[in-house]
Every structure is written in structure tokens, then in C-alpha cells.
Amino acid sequence: DAGITQSPRHKVTETGTPVTLRCHQTENHRYMYWYRQDPGHGLRLIHYSYGVKDTDKGEVSDGYSVSRSKTEDFLLTLESATSSQTSVYFCAISEREKAGELFFGEGSRLTVL
Amino acid sequence: GESVGLHLPTLSVQEGDNSIINCAYSNSASDYFIWYKQESGKGPQFIIDIRSNMDKRQGQRVTVLLNKTVKHLSLQIAATQPGDSAVYFCAENPPKSGAGSYQLTFGKGTKLSVIP
């Protein structure tokens, strides 16, 4: 299994509070991604990174920010959580040549009350 | 585990039979397609991929077929086993501009249930 660790795995928070999810990889892959998964929507890309300090928006980036200060860590921040951000969040990594082959973490379930 | 199975089309097959999971993709300019498997409570796992210059690719017990004329992708699993029970997603790589890596567009998934 690819060395991807997401934390926390489960979190319950209240509307309006900030939340940060962390993705840590030990594979030294250049590309990292944050997806959210909701029933009826499948996986949707929030943000991705193509190198240290290089990030870009995905399909559903509103309300989220990311940071990547070193190769192994990719942080997803909800500045002010809303109930619509209740979801399961997956981090993924990939190498350039096989970028379609994403390696996913185990997911972080976030509930915003 | 996570409730990713809600609202999904479901395919039930007898153990030992072959399974065929279908996917209609949206962008005729997509040049790369991938199938993922997601077991309950886990992240998706890469199964097999195919580029648009091919119409068939085989892996271990799996075959992916691509029909670009009708924008259809299928995953065939031979001799389906209980461990194949999962949600299966297709993904496409549509053309994009700007910097960055591939951005995949995922389908909503099909739940495969294997009857022992």
C-alpha cells in the first residue's frame, strides 16, 4: 500500500469553526490531491498540488484552501465550516507519468453540525 | 463504513460468473480512462487504465473495453469472487489548459454485490 496517512480520520465540528485536514505521504510523489465524496456525486476534486507551494483549484474549491510547504504534506483548510461541507475527504497522490493512477488515503469523515 | 453505496446502480452476480460494469463518459475529447474499485470504508484503488488509441486492454481477471463512437467504457471481471464486492468507478481525463497534472472526472459508481 502507498504510504498515505490522513488525519484526523473522523471529526465532528460546529458550523463556523475552522478545520484543517492533513495528508502525509512517504512516497515522494510530486502530485497531491484533495477530493470529497458524497452520495450521488462520486468523487469531486477540491484542490490539487503539482509541487511545493504550487497549487490550483479543482471543481469544488469554494470554501476551501490548501497549502503545501513540503513535498510530503498537503493541508486542506475549511476557514469557516458549513453543513454543506459534511463529507468524506480523500487525499490522493500520483507520479507524473502515470497520473491517472492515483493512490488514495483511507479518507477523513467530517461532520459539520 | 462510508455510505458511498447510497443511490448507486447495483449489479448482483453469482460467485464464479463474469461481471460487466458499464460506464458512459461525457467528453468525446477525453484521451485516458481509468477504473477504480472502492471497498467499504476504504479509499479507491486503481484497477486498470486504457488510452483512447486502444479499444481493449486486459489485466489479471479484468478487461476494459472502450467504444469511443458511443462514449462507452466497460469493465469485465472474470470468475467474480466475493472479494470483488465493492463500488466501481470509471474516470476520464478530459483535455484541459493551464499548468498542473491530470485532473480526472469520476463517474458516480456502480455497486457490485457477489452472491456466494
mmCIF file of N, CA, C and O in Angstrom, chain B residues 32-114:
data_model
loop_
_atom_site.group_PDB
_atom_site.id
_atom_site.type_symbol
_atom_site.label_atom_id
_atom_site.label_comp_id
_atom_site.label_asym_id
_atom_site.label_seq_id
_atom_site.Cartn_x
_atom_site.Cartn_y
_atom_site.Cartn_z
ATOM 1 N N TYR B 32 -7.951 9.403 -21.927
ATOM 2 C CA TYR B 32 -7.415 8.438 -20.970
ATOM 3 C C TYR B 32 -8.519 8.083 -20.004
ATOM 4 O O TYR B 32 -9.238 8.971 -19.534
ATOM 5 N N PHE B 33 -8.650 6.795 -19.695
ATOM 6 C CA PHE B 33 -9.752 6.320 -18.867
ATOM 7 C C PHE B 33 -9.226 5.316 -17.843
ATOM 8 O O PHE B 33 -8.303 4.544 -18.127
ATOM 9 N N ILE B 34 -9.842 5.354 -16.682
ATOM 10 C CA ILE B 34 -9.359 4.512 -15.587
ATOM 11 C C ILE B 34 -10.551 3.908 -14.844
ATOM 12 O O ILE B 34 -11.603 4.540 -14.725
ATOM 13 N N TRP B 35 -10.360 2.735 -14.338
ATOM 14 C CA TRP B 35 -11.338 2.106 -13.443
ATOM 15 C C TRP B 35 -10.727 2.001 -12.043
ATOM 16 O O TRP B 35 -9.570 1.601 -11.876
ATOM 17 N N TYR B 36 -11.586 2.363 -11.062
ATOM 18 C CA TYR B 36 -11.192 2.251 -9.661
ATOM 19 C C TYR B 36 -12.192 1.364 -8.920
ATOM 20 O O TYR B 36 -13.368 1.320 -9.259
ATOM 21 N N LYS B 37 -11.697 0.722 -7.885
ATOM 22 C CA LYS B 37 -12.525 -0.111 -7.003
ATOM 23 C C LYS B 37 -12.467 0.487 -5.607
ATOM 24 O O LYS B 37 -11.391 0.860 -5.137
ATOM 25 N N GLN B 38 -13.632 0.596 -4.966
ATOM 26 C CA GLN B 38 -13.646 1.115 -3.610
ATOM 27 C C GLN B 38 -14.408 0.165 -2.698
ATOM 28 O O GLN B 38 -15.625 -0.010 -2.842
ATOM 29 N N GLU B 39 -13.697 -0.436 -1.790
ATOM 30 C CA GLU B 39 -14.324 -1.292 -0.784
ATOM 31 C C GLU B 39 -14.847 -0.428 0.354
ATOM 32 O O GLU B 39 -14.379 0.693 0.576
ATOM 33 N N SER B 40 -15.814 -0.957 1.051
ATOM 34 C CA SER B 40 -16.469 -0.212 2.118
ATOM 35 C C SER B 40 -15.463 0.276 3.159
ATOM 36 O O SER B 40 -14.655 -0.495 3.677
ATOM 37 N N GLY B 41 -15.502 1.573 3.426
ATOM 38 C CA GLY B 41 -14.635 2.137 4.450
ATOM 39 C C GLY B 41 -13.216 2.409 4.014
ATOM 40 O O GLY B 41 -12.376 2.785 4.842
ATOM 41 N N LYS B 42 -12.939 2.243 2.716
ATOM 42 C CA LYS B 42 -11.571 2.449 2.230
ATOM 43 C C LYS B 42 -11.546 3.467 1.102
ATOM 44 O O LYS B 42 -12.582 3.849 0.559
ATOM 45 N N GLY B 43 -10.344 3.881 0.754
ATOM 46 C CA GLY B 43 -10.180 4.760 -0.382
ATOM 47 C C GLY B 43 -10.212 3.982 -1.687
ATOM 48 O O GLY B 43 -10.004 2.764 -1.706
ATOM 49 N N PRO B 44 -10.494 4.658 -2.807
ATOM 50 C CA PRO B 44 -10.498 3.971 -4.106
ATOM 51 C C PRO B 44 -9.129 3.396 -4.435
ATOM 52 O O PRO B 44 -8.095 3.935 -4.035
ATOM 53 N N GLN B 45 -9.150 2.316 -5.192
ATOM 54 C CA GLN B 45 -7.921 1.622 -5.568
ATOM 55 C C GLN B 45 -7.903 1.447 -7.081
ATOM 56 O O GLN B 45 -8.869 0.976 -7.676
ATOM 57 N N PHE B 46 -6.812 1.816 -7.701
ATOM 58 C CA PHE B 46 -6.644 1.696 -9.154
ATOM 59 C C PHE B 46 -6.753 0.234 -9.581
ATOM 60 O O PHE B 46 -6.188 -0.654 -8.946
ATOM 61 N N ILE B 47 -7.530 -0.006 -10.673
ATOM 62 C CA ILE B 47 -7.644 -1.360 -11.207
ATOM 63 C C ILE B 47 -6.910 -1.464 -12.537
ATOM 64 O O ILE B 47 -6.007 -2.278 -12.713
ATOM 65 N N ILE B 48 -7.322 -0.647 -13.506
ATOM 66 C CA ILE B 48 -6.786 -0.749 -14.851
ATOM 67 C C ILE B 48 -7.072 0.547 -15.590
ATOM 68 O O ILE B 48 -8.029 1.252 -15.256
ATOM 69 N N ASP B 49 -6.252 0.849 -16.575
ATOM 70 C CA ASP B 49 -6.469 2.050 -17.373
ATOM 71 C C ASP B 49 -6.381 1.713 -18.861
ATOM 72 O O ASP B 49 -5.946 0.623 -19.254
ATOM 73 N N ILE B 50 -6.822 2.656 -19.679
ATOM 74 C CA ILE B 50 -6.760 2.477 -21.125
ATOM 75 C C ILE B 50 -6.678 3.843 -21.778
ATOM 76 O O ILE B 50 -7.328 4.797 -21.341
ATOM 77 N N ARG B 51 -5.882 3.946 -22.819
ATOM 78 C CA ARG B 51 -5.768 5.193 -23.559
ATOM 79 C C ARG B 51 -6.692 5.138 -24.767
ATOM 80 O O ARG B 51 -7.086 4.065 -25.224
ATOM 81 N N SER B 52 -6.992 6.307 -25.296
ATOM 82 C CA SER B 52 -8.008 6.393 -26.337
ATOM 83 C C SER B 52 -7.568 5.790 -27.664
ATOM 84 O O SER B 52 -8.392 5.600 -28.555
ATOM 85 N N ASN B 53 -6.281 5.492 -27.807
ATOM 86 C CA ASN B 53 -5.819 4.863 -29.052
ATOM 87 C C ASN B 53 -5.951 3.338 -29.003
ATOM 88 O O ASN B 53 -5.511 2.636 -29.911
ATOM 89 N N MET B 54 -6.573 2.843 -27.931
ATOM 90 C CA MET B 54 -6.809 1.413 -27.789
ATOM 91 C C MET B 54 -8.304 1.197 -27.608
ATOM 92 O O MET B 54 -9.029 2.095 -27.188
ATOM 93 N N ASP B 55 -8.770 -0.031 -27.905
ATOM 94 C CA ASP B 55 -10.172 -0.324 -27.631
ATOM 95 C C ASP B 55 -10.344 -1.476 -26.633
ATOM 96 O O ASP B 55 -11.452 -1.774 -26.196
ATOM 97 N N LYS B 56 -9.230 -2.072 -26.252
ATOM 98 C CA LYS B 56 -9.297 -3.166 -25.292
ATOM 99 C C LYS B 56 -7.968 -3.280 -24.571
ATOM 100 O O LYS B 56 -6.911 -3.108 -25.165
ATOM 101 N N ARG B 57 -8.062 -3.579 -23.280
ATOM 102 C CA ARG B 57 -6.849 -3.836 -22.518
ATOM 103 C C ARG B 57 -7.178 -4.854 -21.440
ATOM 104 O O ARG B 57 -8.212 -4.766 -20.785
ATOM 105 N N GLN B 58 -6.259 -5.803 -21.263
ATOM 106 C CA GLN B 58 -6.509 -6.866 -20.294
ATOM 107 C C GLN B 58 -5.527 -6.801 -19.146
ATOM 108 O O GLN B 58 -4.353 -6.477 -19.318
ATOM 109 N N GLY B 59 -6.064 -7.111 -17.963
ATOM 110 C CA GLY B 59 -5.220 -7.247 -16.790
ATOM 111 C C GLY B 59 -5.456 -8.621 -16.190
ATOM 112 O O GLY B 59 -5.933 -9.536 -16.868
ATOM 113 N N GLN B 60 -5.164 -8.734 -14.940
ATOM 114 C CA GLN B 60 -5.392 -10.006 -14.269
ATOM 115 C C GLN B 60 -6.862 -10.139 -13.912
ATOM 116 O O GLN B 60 -7.378 -9.425 -13.061
ATOM 117 N N ARG B 61 -7.566 -10.977 -14.581
ATOM 118 C CA ARG B 61 -9.008 -11.238 -14.411
ATOM 119 C C ARG B 61 -9.903 -10.074 -14.813
ATOM 120 O O ARG B 61 -11.115 -10.140 -14.679
ATOM 121 N N VAL B 62 -9.334 -8.984 -15.257
ATOM 122 C CA VAL B 62 -10.137 -7.838 -15.686
ATOM 123 C C VAL B 62 -9.789 -7.439 -17.110
ATOM 124 O O VAL B 62 -8.646 -7.580 -17.544
ATOM 125 N N THR B 63 -10.811 -6.936 -17.792
ATOM 126 C CA THR B 63 -10.650 -6.419 -19.147
ATOM 127 C C THR B 63 -11.427 -5.125 -19.245
ATOM 128 O O THR B 63 -12.572 -5.050 -18.773
ATOM 129 N N VAL B 64 -10.825 -4.112 -19.828
ATOM 130 C CA VAL B 64 -11.530 -2.863 -20.071
ATOM 131 C C VAL B 64 -11.733 -2.719 -21.572
ATOM 132 O O VAL B 64 -10.821 -2.963 -22.360
ATOM 133 N N LEU B 65 -12.950 -2.350 -21.943
ATOM 134 C CA LEU B 65 -13.304 -2.121 -23.342
ATOM 135 C C LEU B 65 -13.707 -0.673 -23.511
ATOM 136 O O LEU B 65 -14.433 -0.118 -22.679
ATOM 137 N N LEU B 66 -13.232 -0.074 -24.579
ATOM 138 C CA LEU B 66 -13.531 1.321 -24.859
ATOM 139 C C LEU B 66 -14.192 1.431 -26.222
ATOM 140 O O LEU B 66 -13.639 0.986 -27.224
ATOM 141 N N ASN B 67 -15.363 2.044 -26.257
ATOM 142 C CA ASN B 67 -16.057 2.317 -27.515
ATOM 143 C C ASN B 67 -16.212 3.823 -27.631
ATOM 144 O O ASN B 67 -17.118 4.426 -27.045
ATOM 145 N N LYS B 68 -15.319 4.428 -28.389
ATOM 146 C CA LYS B 68 -15.312 5.888 -28.491
ATOM 147 C C LYS B 68 -16.500 6.403 -29.303
ATOM 148 O O LYS B 68 -16.923 7.538 -29.128
ATOM 149 N N THR B 69 -16.998 5.578 -30.179
ATOM 150 C CA THR B 69 -18.121 6.013 -31.026
ATOM 151 C C THR B 69 -19.333 6.395 -30.188
ATOM 152 O O THR B 69 -20.005 7.393 -30.466
ATOM 153 N N VAL B 70 -19.593 5.604 -29.154
ATOM 154 C CA VAL B 70 -20.756 5.870 -28.302
ATOM 155 C C VAL B 70 -20.344 6.332 -26.903
ATOM 156 O O VAL B 70 -21.163 6.386 -25.992
ATOM 157 N N LYS B 71 -19.066 6.658 -26.732
ATOM 158 C CA LYS B 71 -18.549 7.144 -25.447
ATOM 159 C C LYS B 71 -18.913 6.195 -24.314
ATOM 160 O O LYS B 71 -19.513 6.589 -23.303
ATOM 161 N N HIS B 72 -18.502 4.956 -24.483
ATOM 162 C CA HIS B 72 -18.846 3.920 -23.523
ATOM 163 C C HIS B 72 -17.614 3.146 -23.109
ATOM 164 O O HIS B 72 -16.750 2.813 -23.932
ATOM 165 N N LEU B 73 -17.573 2.879 -21.834
ATOM 166 C CA LEU B 73 -16.456 2.156 -21.226
ATOM 167 C C LEU B 73 -17.045 0.993 -20.433
ATOM 168 O O LEU B 73 -18.085 1.151 -19.776
ATOM 169 N N SER B 74 -16.416 -0.152 -20.470
ATOM 170 C CA SER B 74 -16.902 -1.250 -19.646
ATOM 171 C C SER B 74 -15.738 -1.968 -18.971
ATOM 172 O O SER B 74 -14.616 -1.980 -19.477
ATOM 173 N N LEU B 75 -16.043 -2.528 -17.829
ATOM 174 C CA LEU B 75 -15.073 -3.320 -17.069
ATOM 175 C C LEU B 75 -15.633 -4.728 -16.939
ATOM 176 O O LEU B 75 -16.745 -4.905 -16.433
ATOM 177 N N GLN B 76 -14.892 -5.682 -17.405
ATOM 178 C CA GLN B 76 -15.306 -7.073 -17.302
ATOM 179 C C GLN B 76 -14.436 -7.758 -16.262
ATOM 180 O O GLN B 76 -13.209 -7.658 -16.309
ATOM 181 N N ILE B 77 -15.077 -8.437 -15.323
ATOM 182 C CA ILE B 77 -14.365 -9.188 -14.305
ATOM 183 C C ILE B 77 -14.681 -10.662 -14.511
ATOM 184 O O ILE B 77 -15.852 -11.062 -14.472
ATOM 185 N N ALA B 78 -13.658 -11.437 -14.726
ATOM 186 C CA ALA B 78 -13.845 -12.866 -14.954
ATOM 187 C C ALA B 78 -13.901 -13.627 -13.630
ATOM 188 O O ALA B 78 -13.215 -13.266 -12.670
ATOM 189 N N ALA B 79 -14.751 -14.650 -13.588
ATOM 190 C CA ALA B 79 -14.844 -15.529 -12.405
ATOM 191 C C ALA B 79 -14.940 -14.698 -11.128
ATOM 192 O O ALA B 79 -14.078 -14.763 -10.249
ATOM 193 N N THR B 80 -16.007 -13.922 -11.039
ATOM 194 C CA THR B 80 -16.171 -12.980 -9.934
ATOM 195 C C THR B 80 -16.112 -13.689 -8.582
ATOM 196 O O THR B 80 -16.701 -14.755 -8.388
ATOM 197 N N GLN B 81 -15.411 -13.057 -7.664
ATOM 198 C CA GLN B 81 -15.206 -13.616 -6.324
ATOM 199 C C GLN B 81 -15.831 -12.704 -5.280
ATOM 200 O O GLN B 81 -16.037 -11.516 -5.525
ATOM 201 N N PRO B 82 -16.114 -13.237 -4.091
ATOM 202 C CA PRO B 82 -16.688 -12.382 -3.040
ATOM 203 C C PRO B 82 -15.839 -11.143 -2.748
ATOM 204 O O PRO B 82 -16.380 -10.082 -2.421
ATOM 205 N N GLY B 83 -14.537 -11.250 -2.876
ATOM 206 C CA GLY B 83 -13.649 -10.108 -2.644
ATOM 207 C C GLY B 83 -13.777 -9.016 -3.691
ATOM 208 O O GLY B 83 -13.235 -7.924 -3.513
ATOM 209 N N ASP B 84 -14.505 -9.297 -4.763
ATOM 210 C CA ASP B 84 -14.749 -8.276 -5.789
ATOM 211 C C ASP B 84 -15.910 -7.366 -5.414
ATOM 212 O O ASP B 84 -16.138 -6.352 -6.086
ATOM 213 N N SER B 85 -16.654 -7.702 -4.378
ATOM 214 C CA SER B 85 -17.768 -6.867 -3.941
ATOM 215 C C SER B 85 -17.240 -5.500 -3.526
ATOM 216 O O SER B 85 -16.395 -5.383 -2.639
ATOM 217 N N ALA B 86 -17.727 -4.466 -4.195
ATOM 218 C CA ALA B 86 -17.221 -3.108 -3.965
ATOM 219 C C ALA B 86 -18.013 -2.154 -4.854
ATOM 220 O O ALA B 86 -18.877 -2.576 -5.620
ATOM 221 N N VAL B 87 -17.686 -0.887 -4.752
ATOM 222 C CA VAL B 87 -18.197 0.109 -5.693
ATOM 223 C C VAL B 87 -17.111 0.361 -6.725
ATOM 224 O O VAL B 87 -15.939 0.536 -6.377
ATOM 225 N N TYR B 88 -17.494 0.360 -7.989
ATOM 226 C CA TYR B 88 -16.550 0.550 -9.087
ATOM 227 C C TYR B 88 -16.830 1.880 -9.775
ATOM 228 O O TYR B 88 -17.964 2.181 -10.147
ATOM 229 N N PHE B 89 -15.774 2.675 -9.930
ATOM 230 C CA PHE B 89 -15.875 3.981 -10.580
ATOM 231 C C PHE B 89 -15.066 3.989 -11.859
ATOM 232 O O PHE B 89 -13.930 3.507 -11.888
ATOM 233 N N CYS B 90 -15.650 4.590 -12.890
ATOM 234 C CA CYS B 90 -14.832 4.917 -14.041
ATOM 235 C C CYS B 90 -14.411 6.380 -13.909
ATOM 236 O O CYS B 90 -15.069 7.169 -13.218
ATOM 237 N N ALA B 91 -13.322 6.719 -14.535
ATOM 238 C CA ALA B 91 -12.841 8.095 -14.530
ATOM 239 C C ALA B 91 -12.283 8.415 -15.901
ATOM 240 O O ALA B 91 -11.720 7.542 -16.575
ATOM 241 N N GLU B 92 -12.444 9.652 -16.321
ATOM 242 C CA GLU B 92 -11.912 10.073 -17.610
ATOM 243 C C GLU B 92 -11.005 11.273 -17.406
ATOM 244 O O GLU B 92 -11.136 12.020 -16.425
ATOM 245 N N ASN B 93 -10.090 11.430 -18.348
ATOM 246 C CA ASN B 93 -9.168 12.559 -18.317
ATOM 247 C C ASN B 93 -9.512 13.489 -19.477
ATOM 248 O O ASN B 93 -9.037 13.281 -20.598
ATOM 249 N N PRO B 94 -10.356 14.473 -19.230
ATOM 250 C CA PRO B 94 -10.715 15.384 -20.324
ATOM 251 C C PRO B 94 -9.576 16.352 -20.601
ATOM 252 O O PRO B 94 -8.737 16.597 -19.731
ATOM 253 N N PRO B 95 -9.525 16.927 -21.793
ATOM 254 C CA PRO B 95 -8.454 17.890 -22.095
ATOM 255 C C PRO B 95 -8.620 19.147 -21.246
ATOM 256 O O PRO B 95 -9.726 19.530 -20.894
ATOM 257 N N LYS B 96 -7.516 19.730 -20.873
ATOM 258 C CA LYS B 96 -7.558 20.916 -20.045
ATOM 259 C C LYS B 96 -6.400 21.818 -20.427
ATOM 260 O O LYS B 96 -5.439 21.379 -21.017
ATOM 261 N N SER B 97 -6.519 23.072 -20.024
ATOM 262 C CA SER B 97 -5.445 24.018 -20.303
ATOM 263 C C SER B 97 -4.809 24.439 -18.994
ATOM 264 O O SER B 97 -5.313 24.167 -17.910
ATOM 265 N N GLY B 98 -3.665 25.085 -19.087
ATOM 266 C CA GLY B 98 -3.034 25.600 -17.886
ATOM 267 C C GLY B 98 -2.070 24.621 -17.265
ATOM 268 O O GLY B 98 -1.932 23.481 -17.684
ATOM 269 N N ALA B 99 -1.425 25.076 -16.240
ATOM 270 C CA ALA B 99 -0.425 24.257 -15.556
ATOM 271 C C ALA B 99 -1.097 23.191 -14.709
ATOM 272 O O ALA B 99 -2.271 23.265 -14.406
ATOM 273 N N GLY B 100 -0.314 22.187 -14.346
ATOM 274 C CA GLY B 100 -0.861 21.178 -13.454
ATOM 275 C C GLY B 100 -0.903 19.808 -14.056
ATOM 276 O O GLY B 100 -0.628 19.608 -15.222
ATOM 277 N N SER B 101 -1.261 18.877 -13.272
ATOM 278 C CA SER B 101 -1.275 17.482 -13.691
ATOM 279 C C SER B 101 -2.637 17.113 -14.245
ATOM 280 O O SER B 101 -3.503 17.953 -14.451
ATOM 281 N N TYR B 102 -2.809 15.845 -14.489
ATOM 282 C CA TYR B 102 -4.095 15.337 -14.912
ATOM 283 C C TYR B 102 -5.152 15.659 -13.859
ATOM 284 O O TYR B 102 -4.901 15.601 -12.671
ATOM 285 N N GLN B 103 -6.325 16.000 -14.317
ATOM 286 C CA GLN B 103 -7.462 16.130 -13.431
ATOM 287 C C GLN B 103 -8.507 15.156 -13.928
ATOM 288 O O GLN B 103 -9.016 15.302 -15.035
ATOM 289 N N LEU B 104 -8.812 14.189 -13.133
ATOM 290 C CA LEU B 104 -9.764 13.175 -13.534
ATOM 291 C C LEU B 104 -11.188 13.574 -13.182
ATOM 292 O O LEU B 104 -11.425 14.203 -12.156
ATOM 293 N N THR B 105 -12.114 13.177 -14.031
ATOM 294 C CA THR B 105 -13.535 13.334 -13.755
ATOM 295 C C THR B 105 -14.094 11.949 -13.478
ATOM 296 O O THR B 105 -14.028 11.066 -14.337
ATOM 297 N N PHE B 106 -14.623 11.754 -12.284
ATOM 298 C CA PHE B 106 -15.101 10.447 -11.865
ATOM 299 C C PHE B 106 -16.585 10.288 -12.130
ATOM 300 O O PHE B 106 -17.362 11.226 -11.969
ATOM 301 N N GLY B 107 -16.985 9.080 -12.498
ATOM 302 C CA GLY B 107 -18.386 8.736 -12.564
ATOM 303 C C GLY B 107 -18.929 8.501 -11.165
ATOM 304 O O GLY B 107 -18.188 8.500 -10.180
ATOM 305 N N LYS B 108 -20.242 8.284 -11.078
ATOM 306 C CA LYS B 108 -20.877 8.147 -9.777
ATOM 307 C C LYS B 108 -20.751 6.746 -9.194
ATOM 308 O O LYS B 108 -20.991 6.549 -8.012
ATOM 309 N N GLY B 109 -20.382 5.778 -9.996
ATOM 310 C CA GLY B 109 -20.094 4.455 -9.474
ATOM 311 C C GLY B 109 -21.207 3.453 -9.637
ATOM 312 O O GLY B 109 -22.385 3.801 -9.787
ATOM 313 N N THR B 110 -20.832 2.188 -9.613
ATOM 314 C CA THR B 110 -21.749 1.051 -9.628
ATOM 315 C C THR B 110 -21.349 0.119 -8.510
ATOM 316 O O THR B 110 -20.163 -0.201 -8.342
ATOM 317 N N LYS B 111 -22.349 -0.333 -7.755
ATOM 318 C CA LYS B 111 -22.072 -1.239 -6.648
ATOM 319 C C LYS B 111 -22.194 -2.682 -7.124
ATOM 320 O O LYS B 111 -23.229 -3.069 -7.669
ATOM 321 N N LEU B 112 -21.140 -3.435 -6.970
ATOM 322 C CA LEU B 112 -21.141 -4.846 -7.348
ATOM 323 C C LEU B 112 -21.298 -5.694 -6.085
ATOM 324 O O LEU B 112 -20.516 -5.568 -5.145
ATOM 325 N N SER B 113 -22.319 -6.536 -6.086
ATOM 326 C CA SER B 113 -22.532 -7.469 -4.979
ATOM 327 C C SER B 113 -22.381 -8.885 -5.501
ATOM 328 O O SER B 113 -23.050 -9.259 -6.475
ATOM 329 N N VAL B 114 -21.526 -9.644 -4.879
ATOM 330 C CA VAL B 114 -21.273 -11.016 -5.301
ATOM 331 C C VAL B 114 -21.997 -11.970 -4.359
ATOM 332 O O VAL B 114 -21.798 -11.919 -3.136
#
